[in-house]
Coordinates of N, CA and C in Angstrom, one line a residue:
C1338 N 112.2 81.8 130.3 CA 112.1 82.5 131.6 C 111.3 83.8 131.4
S1339 N 110.5 84.0 132.4 CA 109.6 85.2 132.3 C 110.1 86.3 133.2
M1340 N 110.1 87.5 132.6 CA 110.6 88.7 133.3 C 109.5 89.7 133.5
D1341 N 109.6 90.5 134.5 CA 108.6 91.5 134.7 C 108.9 92.7 133.8
P1342 N 107.9 93.6 133.6 CA 108.1 94.8 132.8 C 109.2 95.7 133.2
A1343 N 109.5 95.8 134.5 CA 110.6 96.6 134.9 C 112.0 96.1 134.4
S1344 N 112.0 94.7 134.4 CA 113.3 94.1 133.9 C 113.5 94.3 132.4
W1345 N 112.4 94.1 131.7 CA 112.4 94.3 130.2 C 112.8 95.8 129.9
S1346 N 112.2 96.7 130.7 CA 112.5 98.1 130.5 C 114.0 98.4 130.8
G1347 N 114.5 97.9 131.9 CA 115.8 98.1 132.3 C 116.8 97.6 131.3
L1348 N 116.5 96.4 130.8 CA 117.4 95.7 129.8 C 117.4 96.5 128.5
S1349 N 116.2 96.9 128.0 CA 116.2 97.7 126.8 C 116.9 99.1 127.0
G1350 N 116.7 99.6 128.2 CA 117.4 100.9 128.5 C 118.9 100.8 128.4
I1351 N 119.4 99.7 128.9 CA 120.9 99.5 128.8 C 121.3 99.4 127.4
H1352 N 120.6 98.7 126.6 CA 121.0 98.5 125.2 C 120.8 99.9 124.4
L1353 N 119.8 100.6 124.7 CA 119.6 101.9 124.1 C 120.7 102.9 124.5
H1354 N 121.1 102.9 125.7 CA 122.2 103.7 126.2 C 123.5 103.4 125.5
Q1355 N 123.7 102.1 125.2 CA 124.9 101.7 124.5 C 124.8 101.9 123.0
G1356 N 123.6 102.3 122.5 CA 123.4 102.5 121.1 C 123.2 101.2 120.3
D1357 N 122.8 100.2 121.0 CA 122.7 98.9 120.4 C 121.2 98.6 120.0
D1358 N 120.7 99.2 118.9 CA 119.3 99.0 118.5 C 119.0 97.6 118.3
E1359 N 119.9 96.8 117.8 CA 119.5 95.4 117.5 C 119.2 94.6 118.7
K1360 N 119.9 94.9 119.8 CA 119.5 94.2 121.1 C 118.4 94.9 121.8
A1361 N 118.2 96.2 121.7 CA 117.1 96.9 122.3 C 115.8 96.6 121.8
L1362 N 115.7 96.4 120.4 CA 114.4 96.2 119.8 C 113.6 95.0 120.3
P1363 N 114.2 93.8 120.4 CA 113.4 92.7 120.9 C 112.9 92.9 122.3
Q1364 N 113.7 93.6 123.1 CA 113.3 93.9 124.5 C 112.1 94.9 124.5
L1365 N 112.2 95.9 123.7 CA 111.1 96.9 123.6 C 109.8 96.2 123.0
M1366 N 110.0 95.3 122.1 CA 108.8 94.7 121.5 C 108.1 93.8 122.6
E1367 N 108.9 93.1 123.4 CA 108.3 92.3 124.4 C 107.7 93.2 125.5
L1368 N 108.3 94.3 125.8 CA 107.7 95.3 126.7 C 106.4 95.9 126.2
A1369 N 106.3 96.2 124.9 CA 105.1 96.7 124.2 C 104.0 95.6 124.3
R1370 N 104.4 94.3 124.2 CA 103.4 93.2 124.2 C 102.9 93.1 125.6
I1371 N 103.7 93.3 126.6 CA 103.3 93.1 128.0 C 102.5 94.3 128.5
D1372 N 103.0 95.5 128.1 CA 102.4 96.8 128.6 C 102.0 97.7 127.4
Q1373 N 100.8 97.7 127.0 CA 100.4 98.4 125.8 C 100.0 99.8 126.2
S1374 N 100.3 100.3 127.4 CA 99.9 101.6 127.8 C 101.1 102.6 127.8
S1375 N 102.2 102.2 127.3 CA 103.4 103.1 127.3 C 103.6 103.7 125.9
S1376 N 103.3 105.0 125.8 CA 103.6 105.7 124.5 C 105.1 105.8 124.3
D1377 N 105.9 105.9 125.4 CA 107.3 106.0 125.3 C 108.0 104.8 124.6
V1378 N 107.5 103.6 125.0 CA 108.0 102.3 124.4 C 107.7 102.3 122.9
A1379 N 106.4 102.6 122.6 CA 106.0 102.6 121.1 C 106.9 103.6 120.4
K1380 N 107.1 104.8 120.9 CA 108.0 105.8 120.3 C 109.4 105.3 120.1
K1381 N 110.0 104.6 121.1 CA 111.3 104.1 121.0 C 111.4 103.0 119.9
I1382 N 110.4 102.2 119.8 CA 110.3 101.2 118.8 C 110.3 101.9 117.4
A1383 N 109.4 102.9 117.3 CA 109.3 103.6 116.0 C 110.6 104.2 115.6
E1384 N 111.3 104.8 116.6 CA 112.6 105.5 116.2 C 113.7 104.4 115.7
I1385 N 113.7 103.3 116.4 CA 114.7 102.3 116.0 C 114.3 101.8 114.6
I1386 N 113.0 101.5 114.3 CA 112.6 100.9 113.1 C 112.8 102.0 111.9
R1387 N 112.6 103.2 112.3 CA 112.8 104.3 111.3 C 114.3 104.4 110.9
R1388 N 115.2 104.2 111.9 CA 116.6 104.2 111.6 C 117.0 103.1 110.7
K1389 N 116.3 102.0 110.8 CA 116.5 100.8 110.0 C 116.0 101.0 108.6
G1390 N 115.1 102.0 108.4 CA 114.6 102.3 107.1 C 113.3 101.7 106.8
N1391 N 112.6 101.1 107.7 CA 111.3 100.5 107.5 C 110.3 101.6 107.9
L1392 N 110.0 102.4 106.9 CA 109.1 103.6 107.2 C 107.7 103.3 107.5
N1393 N 107.1 102.3 106.8 CA 105.7 101.9 107.0 C 105.5 101.4 108.4
E1394 N 106.5 100.5 108.9 CA 106.4 100.0 110.2 C 106.6 101.0 111.3
A1395 N 107.6 101.9 111.0 CA 107.9 103.0 111.9 C 106.6 103.9 112.1
A1396 N 105.9 104.2 110.9 CA 104.7 105.0 111.0 C 103.7 104.3 111.9
Y1397 N 103.6 103.0 111.7 CA 102.6 102.2 112.5 C 102.9 102.5 114.0
W1398 N 104.2 102.3 114.5 CA 104.5 102.5 115.9 C 104.4 103.9 116.4
Y1399 N 104.7 104.9 115.5 CA 104.4 106.3 115.9 C 102.9 106.5 116.1
R1400 N 102.1 105.9 115.2 CA 100.6 106.0 115.4 C 100.2 105.4 116.7
Q1401 N 100.8 104.2 117.0 CA 100.4 103.6 118.3 C 100.7 104.5 119.5
A1402 N 101.9 105.1 119.4 CA 102.3 106.0 120.5 C 101.3 107.2 120.6
I1403 N 100.9 107.7 119.4 CA 99.9 108.9 119.4 C 98.6 108.4 119.9
I1404 N 98.1 107.2 119.6 CA 96.9 106.7 120.2 C 96.9 106.7 121.7
I1405 N 98.0 106.3 122.3 CA 98.2 106.3 123.7 C 98.3 107.7 124.3
N1406 N 99.0 108.5 123.7 CA 99.2 109.9 124.2 C 99.2 110.9 123.0
P1407 N 98.0 111.4 122.6 CA 97.9 112.2 121.4 C 98.5 113.6 121.6
F1408 N 98.9 114.0 122.8 CA 99.4 115.4 123.0 C 100.9 115.4 123.1
D1409 N 101.6 114.3 122.9 CA 103.1 114.3 122.9 C 103.6 114.8 121.6
T1410 N 104.2 116.0 121.5 CA 104.7 116.5 120.3 C 105.8 115.7 119.6
G1411 N 106.6 115.1 120.5 CA 107.7 114.3 119.9 C 107.3 113.1 119.0
Q1412 N 106.1 112.6 119.4 CA 105.6 111.5 118.6 C 105.1 112.0 117.2
H1413 N 104.4 113.1 117.2 CA 103.9 113.7 116.0 C 105.1 114.2 115.1
E1414 N 106.2 114.7 115.8 CA 107.4 115.1 115.0 C 108.0 113.9 114.3
G1415 N 108.1 112.8 115.1 CA 108.6 111.5 114.5 C 107.8 111.0 113.3
L1416 N 106.5 111.1 113.5 CA 105.6 110.6 112.4 C 105.7 111.5 111.2
A1417 N 105.8 112.8 111.4 CA 105.9 113.8 110.3 C 107.2 113.6 109.6
A1418 N 108.3 113.4 110.4 CA 109.6 113.1 109.8 C 109.6 111.8 109.0
T1419 N 108.9 110.8 109.5 CA 108.8 109.5 108.8 C 108.1 109.7 107.4
F1420 N 107.0 110.4 107.5 CA 106.3 110.7 106.2 C 107.1 111.5 105.3
T1421 N 107.8 112.5 105.8 CA 108.7 113.3 104.9 C 109.8 112.4 104.3
Q1422 N 110.4 111.6 105.1 CA 111.4 110.7 104.6 C 110.8 109.8 103.5
A1423 N 109.6 109.4 103.6 CA 108.9 108.6 102.6 C 108.3 109.4 101.4
S1424 N 108.6 110.7 101.4 CA 108.1 111.6 100.4 C 106.5 111.7 100.4
D1425 N 105.9 111.4 101.5 CA 104.4 111.5 101.6 C 104.2 112.9 102.3
Y1426 N 104.2 113.9 101.5 CA 104.2 115.3 102.1 C 102.8 115.7 102.6
R1427 N 101.8 115.1 102.0 CA 100.4 115.4 102.5 C 100.2 114.8 103.9
A1428 N 100.7 113.6 104.1 CA 100.6 113.0 105.4 C 101.5 113.8 106.4
A1429 N 102.7 114.2 106.0 CA 103.6 115.0 106.8 C 102.9 116.3 107.2
L1430 N 102.2 116.9 106.2 CA 101.5 118.2 106.5 C 100.5 118.0 107.5
R1431 N 99.7 116.9 107.5 CA 98.7 116.7 108.5 C 99.3 116.6 109.9
E1432 N 100.5 116.0 110.0 CA 101.2 116.0 111.3 C 101.7 117.3 111.7
Y1433 N 102.3 118.0 110.8 CA 102.8 119.4 111.1 C 101.7 120.3 111.5
D1434 N 100.6 120.2 110.8 CA 99.4 121.0 111.1 C 98.9 120.7 112.5
M1435 N 98.9 119.4 112.9 CA 98.6 119.1 114.3 C 99.6 119.7 115.3
L1436 N 100.8 119.7 114.9 CA 101.9 120.3 115.8 C 101.6 121.8 116.0
T1437 N 101.2 122.4 114.9 CA 100.9 123.9 115.0 C 99.7 124.1 116.0
K1438 N 98.9 123.2 116.1 CA 97.7 123.3 117.0 C 98.1 123.0 118.4
L1439 N 99.0 122.0 118.6 CA 99.5 121.6 119.9 C 100.4 122.6 120.5
E1440 N 101.2 123.3 119.7 CA 102.1 124.3 120.2 C 102.1 125.5 119.2
P1441 N 101.0 126.3 119.3 CA 100.8 127.4 118.4 C 101.8 128.6 118.5
T1442 N 102.7 128.5 119.3 CA 103.7 129.6 119.4 C 105.1 129.1 119.0
K1443 N 105.2 127.9 118.4 CA 106.5 127.4 118.0 C 106.7 127.6 116.5
A1444 N 107.5 128.5 116.1 CA 107.6 128.9 114.7 C 108.1 127.7 113.9
A1445 N 109.0 126.9 114.4 CA 109.6 125.8 113.7 C 108.5 124.9 113.1
Y1446 N 107.4 124.7 113.8 CA 106.3 123.8 113.3 C 105.6 124.4 112.1
F1447 N 105.4 125.7 112.2 CA 104.8 126.4 111.1 C 105.8 126.4 109.8
E1448 N 107.1 126.5 110.1 CA 108.0 126.5 109.0 C 108.0 125.1 108.3
S1449 N 108.0 124.0 109.1 CA 107.9 122.7 108.6 C 106.6 122.4 107.9
A1450 N 105.5 123.0 108.4 CA 104.2 122.8 107.7 C 104.2 123.6 106.4
A1451 N 104.9 124.7 106.3 CA 105.0 125.5 105.1 C 105.7 124.7 104.0
V1452 N 106.8 124.1 104.4 CA 107.6 123.3 103.5 C 106.8 122.1 103.0
A1453 N 106.2 121.4 103.9 CA 105.4 120.2 103.5 C 104.2 120.6 102.6
A1454 N 103.6 121.7 102.9 CA 102.5 122.2 102.1 C 103.0 122.5 100.7
L1455 N 104.1 123.2 100.6 CA 104.7 123.5 99.3 C 105.1 122.3 98.5
K1456 N 105.7 121.3 99.2 CA 106.1 120.0 98.5 C 104.8 119.2 98.1
S1457 N 103.7 119.4 98.8 CA 102.5 118.7 98.4 C 101.7 119.5 97.4
G1458 N 102.2 120.6 97.0 CA 101.5 121.4 95.9 C 100.5 122.4 96.4
D1459 N 100.4 122.7 97.7 CA 99.4 123.7 98.2 C 100.2 124.9 98.6
R1460 N 100.4 125.8 97.6 CA 101.2 127.0 97.8 C 100.4 128.0 98.7
D1461 N 99.1 128.0 98.6 CA 98.3 128.9 99.5 C 98.5 128.5 101.0
A1462 N 98.4 127.3 101.2 CA 98.5 126.8 102.6 C 100.0 127.1 103.1
A1463 N 100.9 126.8 102.2 CA 102.3 127.1 102.5 C 102.5 128.5 102.9
Q1464 N 101.9 129.4 102.1 CA 102.0 130.9 102.4 C 101.4 131.2 103.8
G1465 N 100.3 130.6 104.1 CA 99.7 130.9 105.4 C 100.5 130.4 106.5
F1466 N 101.1 129.2 106.4 CA 102.0 128.7 107.5 C 103.3 129.6 107.6
A1467 N 103.8 130.0 106.4 CA 105.0 130.8 106.4 C 104.8 132.1 107.1
N1468 N 103.6 132.7 106.7 CA 103.3 134.0 107.3 C 103.2 133.9 108.9
R1469 N 102.6 132.9 109.4 CA 102.5 132.7 110.8 C 103.9 132.5 111.4
A1470 N 104.7 131.7 110.7 CA 106.1 131.5 111.2 C 106.9 132.8 111.4
V1471 N 106.7 133.6 110.4 CA 107.4 134.9 110.4 C 106.9 135.8 111.5
I1472 N 105.6 135.8 111.7 CA 105.0 136.5 112.9 C 105.6 136.1 114.2
L1473 N 105.7 134.8 114.3 CA 106.3 134.2 115.6 C 107.8 134.4 115.7
N1474 N 108.5 134.3 114.5 CA 109.9 134.5 114.5 C 110.3 135.4 113.3
P1475 N 110.4 136.7 113.5 CA 110.8 137.6 112.4 C 112.1 137.2 111.7
A1476 N 113.0 136.5 112.3 CA 114.2 136.1 111.7 C 114.1 134.9 110.9
S1477 N 112.9 134.3 110.8 CA 112.7 133.1 110.0 C 113.1 133.2 108.6
N1478 N 113.8 132.3 108.0 CA 114.1 132.3 106.6 C 113.0 131.7 105.7
I1479 N 111.9 131.2 106.3 CA 110.9 130.6 105.5 C 110.3 131.5 104.5
A1480 N 110.2 132.8 104.7 CA 109.6 133.7 103.8 C 110.3 133.7 102.4
K1481 N 111.7 133.5 102.5 CA 112.5 133.5 101.2 C 112.0 132.3 100.4
L1482 N 111.7 131.2 101.0 CA 111.2 130.0 100.2 C 110.0 130.3 99.4
L1483 N 109.2 131.2 99.9 CA 107.9 131.4 99.2 C 107.8 132.8 98.4
E1484 N 109.0 133.4 98.3 CA 109.0 134.7 97.5 C 108.6 134.3 96.0
P1485 N 107.8 135.2 95.4 CA 107.4 134.9 94.1 C 108.6 134.8 93.2
T1486 N 108.5 133.9 92.3 CA 109.6 133.7 91.3 C 109.2 134.4 90.0
T1487 N 110.2 135.0 89.4 CA 109.9 135.8 88.2 C 110.1 134.8 87.0
A1488 N 109.2 134.9 86.1 CA 109.2 134.1 84.9 C 110.4 134.5 84.0
P1489 N 111.1 133.5 83.4 CA 112.2 133.9 82.5 C 111.8 134.6 81.3

């Protein structure tokens, strides 16, 4: 039986509201197949797949959402978190860097970028992001992360 996009959307919404990822995912996949212009559907698919632990496929769906709507910070946050979860800190840094450009007054993005830069081995970039975070939020604890360590 064939359903229209509104029906697929409603059905997936019910399952998501009930916290039933297993039932929501096939509905969302069908909706993504029917309507490839919804970044929200792609993002929901990515979130479910990420919760299941399939990080490569989750990253694919976050990228699809970003292609549709490159200015949605939630999609970049999800992709950055997925890369972080996969220990791909350079890729996470690219997303956090994009977030600092999309929302240049949000200290949390600069803090996350600093951590990703540090974990990817770029202490100078980490320092730059941390400095900006502290300017935006003087109460930020990120500066402590980058304090020089004394050699034993």
